[in-house]
């Protein structure tokens, strides 16, 4: 099983950058795809980005493509989300999650993920 802990959230100004980290434990961590999701008050949980087991495949939501970058370092059991050019609409609780199985369209569906972290708050002021 995988255990995930997010960190790196905080309060920033519009246009600033922030890097989130997802520290993972588990003997099969490197075999899992990792996704980032976010949820703002009153809204559904939204897919942000995902990366496959090797780091060779990534995908992004249209709203963050070109601004956010997902990466992983399996030797450190850590996945990162680099967020640049932050906007107030990026304000949300950000979660990382682990998904077994094949890479495919399901990486954007929250219900396909097996393990979740506790979330970290990102607030972007104007």
Coordinates of N, CA and C in Angstrom, one line a residue:
X1 N 0.8 -1.2 0.0 CA 0.0 0.0 0.0 C 0.9 1.2 0.0
X2 N 0.3 2.3 -0.5 CA 1.0 3.6 -0.6 C 0.5 4.6 0.5
X3 N 1.4 5.3 1.1 CA 1.0 6.4 2.0 C 1.6 7.7 1.4
X4 N 0.7 8.7 1.3 CA 1.1 9.9 0.6 C 0.9 11.1 1.5
X5 N 1.8 12.1 1.5 CA 1.8 13.3 2.3 C 2.2 14.4 1.5
X6 N 1.2 15.4 1.3 CA 1.5 16.6 0.5 C 2.1 17.7 1.4
X7 N 2.9 18.6 0.8 CA 3.4 19.7 1.5 C 3.8 20.8 0.5
X8 N 4.0 22.0 0.9 CA 4.5 23.1 0.1 C 3.4 24.2 -0.2
X9 N 2.2 24.0 0.2 CA 1.2 25.0 0.0 C 1.4 26.2 0.8
X10 N 0.7 27.3 0.5 CA 0.8 28.5 1.2 C 0.0 29.6 0.5
X11 N 0.3 30.9 1.0 CA -0.4 32.1 0.5 C 0.6 32.8 -0.4
X12 N 0.2 33.1 -1.6 CA 1.1 33.8 -2.6 C 0.3 34.8 -3.4
X13 N 1.0 35.7 -4.0 CA 0.4 36.7 -4.9 C 0.2 36.2 -6.3
X14 N -0.8 36.7 -7.0 CA -1.0 36.3 -8.4 C 0.3 36.6 -9.2
X15 N 0.7 35.6 -10.1 CA 1.9 35.7 -10.8 C 3.1 35.0 -10.2
X16 N 3.0 34.6 -8.9 CA 4.1 34.0 -8.2 C 4.1 32.5 -8.5
X17 N 5.2 31.8 -8.0 CA 5.4 30.4 -8.2 C 5.4 29.7 -6.9
X18 N 5.0 28.4 -7.0 CA 5.0 27.5 -5.8 C 5.3 26.1 -6.2
X19 N 6.0 25.3 -5.4 CA 6.2 23.9 -5.7 C 5.7 23.1 -4.6
X20 N 4.8 22.2 -5.0 CA 4.2 21.2 -4.1 C 5.0 19.9 -4.1
X21 N 5.1 19.2 -3.0 CA 5.7 17.9 -2.9 C 4.7 16.9 -2.4
X22 N 4.9 15.7 -2.9 CA 4.1 14.5 -2.5 C 5.1 13.4 -2.1
X23 N 5.3 13.3 -0.8 CA 6.2 12.2 -0.3 C 5.4 10.9 -0.1
X24 N 6.0 9.9 -0.6 CA 5.3 8.6 -0.7 C 6.1 7.5 0.0
X25 N 5.4 6.6 0.6 CA 6.0 5.4 1.1 C 5.2 4.2 0.6
X26 N 5.9 3.0 0.6 CA 5.3 1.8 0.1 C 6.2 1.1 -0.8
X27 N 6.2 -0.2 -0.7 CA 7.2 -1.0 -1.4 C 6.9 -1.0 -2.9
X28 N 5.7 -0.7 -3.4 CA 5.4 -0.7 -4.8 C 5.2 0.7 -5.3
X29 N 5.7 1.7 -4.7 CA 5.5 3.1 -5.1 C 5.8 3.3 -6.5
X30 N 7.0 2.8 -7.0 CA 7.4 3.1 -8.3 C 6.6 2.5 -9.4
X31 N 5.7 1.6 -9.1 CA 4.8 1.0 -10.1 C 3.5 1.8 -10.2
X32 N 3.2 2.8 -9.5 CA 2.0 3.6 -9.5 C 2.1 4.8 -10.3
X33 N 1.0 5.2 -11.0 CA 0.9 6.5 -11.5 C 0.5 7.4 -10.4
X34 N 0.9 8.7 -10.5 CA 0.5 9.7 -9.4 C -0.2 10.8 -10.1
X35 N -1.3 11.2 -9.5 CA -2.1 12.3 -10.0 C -2.2 13.4 -8.9
X36 N -2.3 14.7 -9.4 CA -2.6 15.8 -8.6 C -4.0 16.3 -8.9
X37 N -4.8 16.5 -7.9 CA -6.2 17.0 -8.0 C -6.3 18.2 -7.1
X38 N -7.4 19.0 -7.3 CA -7.6 20.1 -6.4 C -9.1 20.3 -6.2
X39 N -9.5 20.9 -5.1 CA -10.9 21.1 -4.8 C -11.1 22.5 -4.1
X40 N -11.9 23.4 -4.7 CA -12.2 24.6 -4.1 C -13.6 24.5 -3.4
X41 N -13.9 25.4 -2.4 CA -15.2 25.3 -1.7 C -16.4 25.4 -2.7
X42 N -17.3 24.5 -2.6 CA -18.5 24.5 -3.4 C -18.3 23.9 -4.8
X43 N -17.1 23.4 -5.1 CA -16.8 22.8 -6.4 C -16.4 21.4 -6.3
X44 N -16.6 20.6 -7.4 CA -16.2 19.2 -7.5 C -14.6 19.2 -7.5
X45 N -14.1 18.0 -7.1 CA -12.7 17.8 -7.2 C -12.3 17.7 -8.7
X46 N -11.2 18.4 -9.0 CA -10.8 18.7 -10.4 C -9.4 18.1 -10.6
X47 N -9.3 17.4 -11.7 CA -8.0 16.9 -12.1 C -7.1 18.0 -12.5
X48 N -5.8 17.8 -12.1 CA -4.8 18.8 -12.4 C -3.7 18.3 -13.4
X49 N -3.1 17.2 -12.9 CA -1.9 16.6 -13.7 C -1.7 15.2 -13.2
X50 N -1.0 14.4 -14.1 CA -0.7 13.0 -13.7 C 0.6 12.6 -14.4
X51 N 1.3 11.6 -13.8 CA 2.6 11.1 -14.3 C 2.6 9.6 -14.1
X52 N 3.1 8.9 -15.1 CA 3.1 7.5 -15.0 C 4.3 6.9 -14.2
X53 N 4.4 5.6 -14.1 CA 5.4 5.0 -13.2 C 6.8 5.4 -13.5
X54 N 7.2 5.5 -14.8 CA 8.5 5.8 -15.1 C 8.8 7.3 -15.2
X55 N 7.8 8.1 -15.2 CA 8.0 9.6 -15.5 C 8.0 9.9 -17.0
X56 N 7.9 8.9 -17.9 CA 7.9 9.2 -19.3 C 6.7 9.7 -19.9
X57 N 5.6 9.6 -19.2 CA 4.3 10.1 -19.7 C 3.6 11.0 -18.7
X58 N 3.2 12.2 -19.2 CA 2.5 13.1 -18.3 C 1.2 13.7 -19.0
X59 N 0.3 14.1 -18.3 CA -0.9 14.8 -18.9 C -1.4 15.9 -17.9
X60 N -2.0 16.9 -18.5 CA -2.4 18.1 -17.7 C -3.8 18.5 -18.1
X61 N -4.5 19.1 -17.1 CA -5.7 19.8 -17.4 C -5.5 21.0 -18.3
X62 N -6.5 21.3 -19.1 CA -6.3 22.5 -20.0 C -6.1 23.8 -19.2
X63 N -6.6 23.9 -18.0 CA -6.6 25.1 -17.3 C -5.2 25.4 -16.7
X64 N -4.3 24.3 -16.7 CA -3.0 24.5 -16.1 C -1.8 24.2 -17.1
X65 N -2.2 23.7 -18.2 CA -1.1 23.3 -19.2 C -0.3 24.6 -19.6
X66 N 1.0 24.4 -19.6 CA 1.9 25.5 -19.9 C 2.3 26.3 -18.6
X67 N 1.6 26.1 -17.5 CA 1.9 26.8 -16.3 C 2.5 25.9 -15.2
X68 N 1.9 24.7 -15.2 CA 2.3 23.7 -14.2 C 3.1 22.6 -14.8
X69 N 4.0 22.0 -14.0 CA 4.8 20.9 -14.4 C 4.8 19.8 -13.4
X70 N 4.5 18.6 -13.7 CA 4.6 17.4 -12.8 C 5.8 16.6 -13.1
X71 N 6.5 16.2 -12.0 CA 7.7 15.4 -12.2 C 7.8 14.4 -11.0
X72 N 8.6 13.4 -11.1 CA 8.8 12.5 -10.0 C 10.3 12.0 -9.9
X73 N 10.7 11.7 -8.7 CA 12.0 11.1 -8.4 C 11.8 9.9 -7.6
X74 N 11.8 8.7 -8.3 CA 11.5 7.5 -7.7 C 12.5 7.1 -6.6
X75 N 13.8 7.5 -6.8 CA 14.8 7.2 -5.8 C 14.5 7.9 -4.5
X76 N 13.8 9.1 -4.6 CA 13.4 9.8 -3.4 C 12.0 9.6 -3.0
X77 N 11.2 8.7 -3.7 CA 9.8 8.5 -3.4 C 9.0 9.8 -3.3
X78 N 9.3 10.7 -4.3 CA 8.6 12.0 -4.2 C 8.1 12.4 -5.6
X79 N 7.0 13.0 -5.6 CA 6.4 13.6 -6.8 C 6.2 15.1 -6.6
X80 N 6.5 15.9 -7.6 CA 6.4 17.4 -7.5 C 5.4 17.9 -8.4
X81 N 4.9 19.1 -8.0 CA 4.0 19.9 -8.9 C 4.6 21.3 -8.8
X82 N 5.3 21.7 -9.9 CA 5.8 23.1 -10.0 C 4.7 23.9 -10.6
X83 N 4.3 25.0 -9.9 CA 3.2 25.9 -10.3 C 3.7 27.2 -10.6
X84 N 3.7 27.7 -11.8 CA 4.1 29.0 -12.2 C 2.9 29.9 -12.6
X85 N 3.1 31.2 -12.6 CA 2.1 32.1 -13.1 C 0.8 31.9 -12.4
X86 N 0.8 31.7 -11.1 CA -0.4 31.4 -10.4 C -1.5 32.5 -10.5
X87 N -2.7 32.0 -10.5 CA -3.9 32.9 -10.7 C -4.8 32.7 -9.5
X88 N -5.6 33.7 -9.1 CA -6.6 33.5 -8.0 C -7.5 32.2 -8.2
X89 N -7.8 31.9 -9.4 CA -8.7 30.7 -9.6 C -7.9 29.4 -9.4
X90 N -6.6 29.4 -9.1 CA -5.9 28.3 -8.7 C -6.1 27.9 -7.2
X91 N -6.7 28.8 -6.5 CA -6.9 28.6 -5.1 C -7.7 27.4 -4.8
X92 N -7.2 26.5 -4.0 CA -7.9 25.2 -3.7 C -7.0 24.4 -2.7
X93 N -7.6 23.4 -2.2 CA -6.8 22.3 -1.5 C -6.3 21.4 -2.6
X94 N -5.0 21.1 -2.6 CA -4.4 20.2 -3.6 C -4.1 18.9 -3.0
X95 N -4.5 17.8 -3.7 CA -4.3 16.5 -3.2 C -3.4 15.7 -4.2
X96 N -2.5 14.8 -3.7 CA -1.9 13.8 -4.6 C -2.5 12.5 -4.3
X97 N -2.5 11.6 -5.3 CA -3.1 10.3 -5.3 C -2.4 9.3 -6.1
X98 N -2.5 8.1 -5.7 CA -1.7 7.0 -6.4 C -2.7 6.0 -7.1
X99 N -2.4 5.6 -8.3 CA -3.3 4.8 -9.1 C -2.5 3.6 -9.7
X100 N -2.9 2.4 -9.4 CA -2.3 1.2 -10.0 C -2.9 1.0 -11.4
X101 N -2.4 0.0 -12.1 CA -3.0 -0.3 -13.4 C -2.3 0.5 -14.6
X102 N -2.9 0.3 -15.7 CA -2.4 0.9 -17.0 C -2.6 2.4 -17.1
X103 N -1.7 3.0 -17.8 CA -1.8 4.4 -18.1 C -2.9 4.5 -19.2
X104 N -3.8 5.5 -19.1 CA -4.8 5.7 -20.1 C -5.7 6.9 -19.7
X105 N -6.9 7.0 -20.4 CA -7.8 8.1 -20.0 C -8.2 8.1 -18.6
X106 N -8.2 7.0 -17.9 CA -8.7 7.0 -16.5 C -7.8 7.8 -15.6
X107 N -6.6 8.2 -16.0 CA -5.8 9.0 -15.1 C -6.4 10.3 -14.6
X108 N -7.4 10.8 -15.4 CA -8.0 12.1 -15.0 C -9.3 11.9 -14.1
X109 N -9.6 10.6 -13.8 CA -10.8 10.3 -13.0 C -10.4 10.0 -11.6
X110 N -10.9 10.9 -10.6 CA -10.5 10.7 -9.3 C -10.9 9.3 -8.7
X111 N -12.0 8.8 -9.1 CA -12.5 7.5 -8.6 C -11.6 6.3 -9.0
X112 N -10.7 6.5 -9.9 CA -9.8 5.4 -10.3 C -8.6 5.3 -9.4
X113 N -8.4 6.3 -8.5 CA -7.2 6.3 -7.6 C -7.4 5.6 -6.3
X114 N -6.4 4.9 -5.9 CA -6.5 4.0 -4.8 C -6.1 4.6 -3.4
X115 N -5.2 5.5 -3.4 CA -4.6 6.1 -2.2 C -4.5 7.6 -2.4
X116 N -4.8 8.3 -1.3 CA -4.9 9.8 -1.3 C -4.1 10.4 -0.1
X117 N -3.5 11.5 -0.3 CA -2.9 12.3 0.7 C -4.0 13.1 1.4
X118 N -3.5 13.9 2.4 CA -4.4 14.7 3.3 C -4.7 16.1 2.7
X119 N -4.0 16.5 1.7 CA -4.2 17.8 1.0 C -3.3 18.9 1.6
X120 N -3.0 19.9 0.8 CA -2.3 21.1 1.2 C -3.0 22.3 0.6
X121 N -3.2 23.4 1.4 CA -3.9 24.5 0.9 C -3.0 25.5 0.1
X122 N -3.5 25.9 -1.1 CA -2.9 26.9 -1.9 C -3.9 28.0 -2.0
X123 N -3.4 29.2 -1.7 CA -4.2 30.4 -1.8 C -3.5 31.5 -2.6
X124 N -4.1 32.0 -3.6 CA -3.5 33.0 -4.5 C -4.3 34.2 -4.5
X125 N -3.7 35.3 -4.0 CA -4.4 36.6 -3.9 C -4.2 37.4 -5.1
X126 N -5.1 38.4 -5.4 CA -5.0 39.3 -6.5 C -4.4 40.6 -6.1

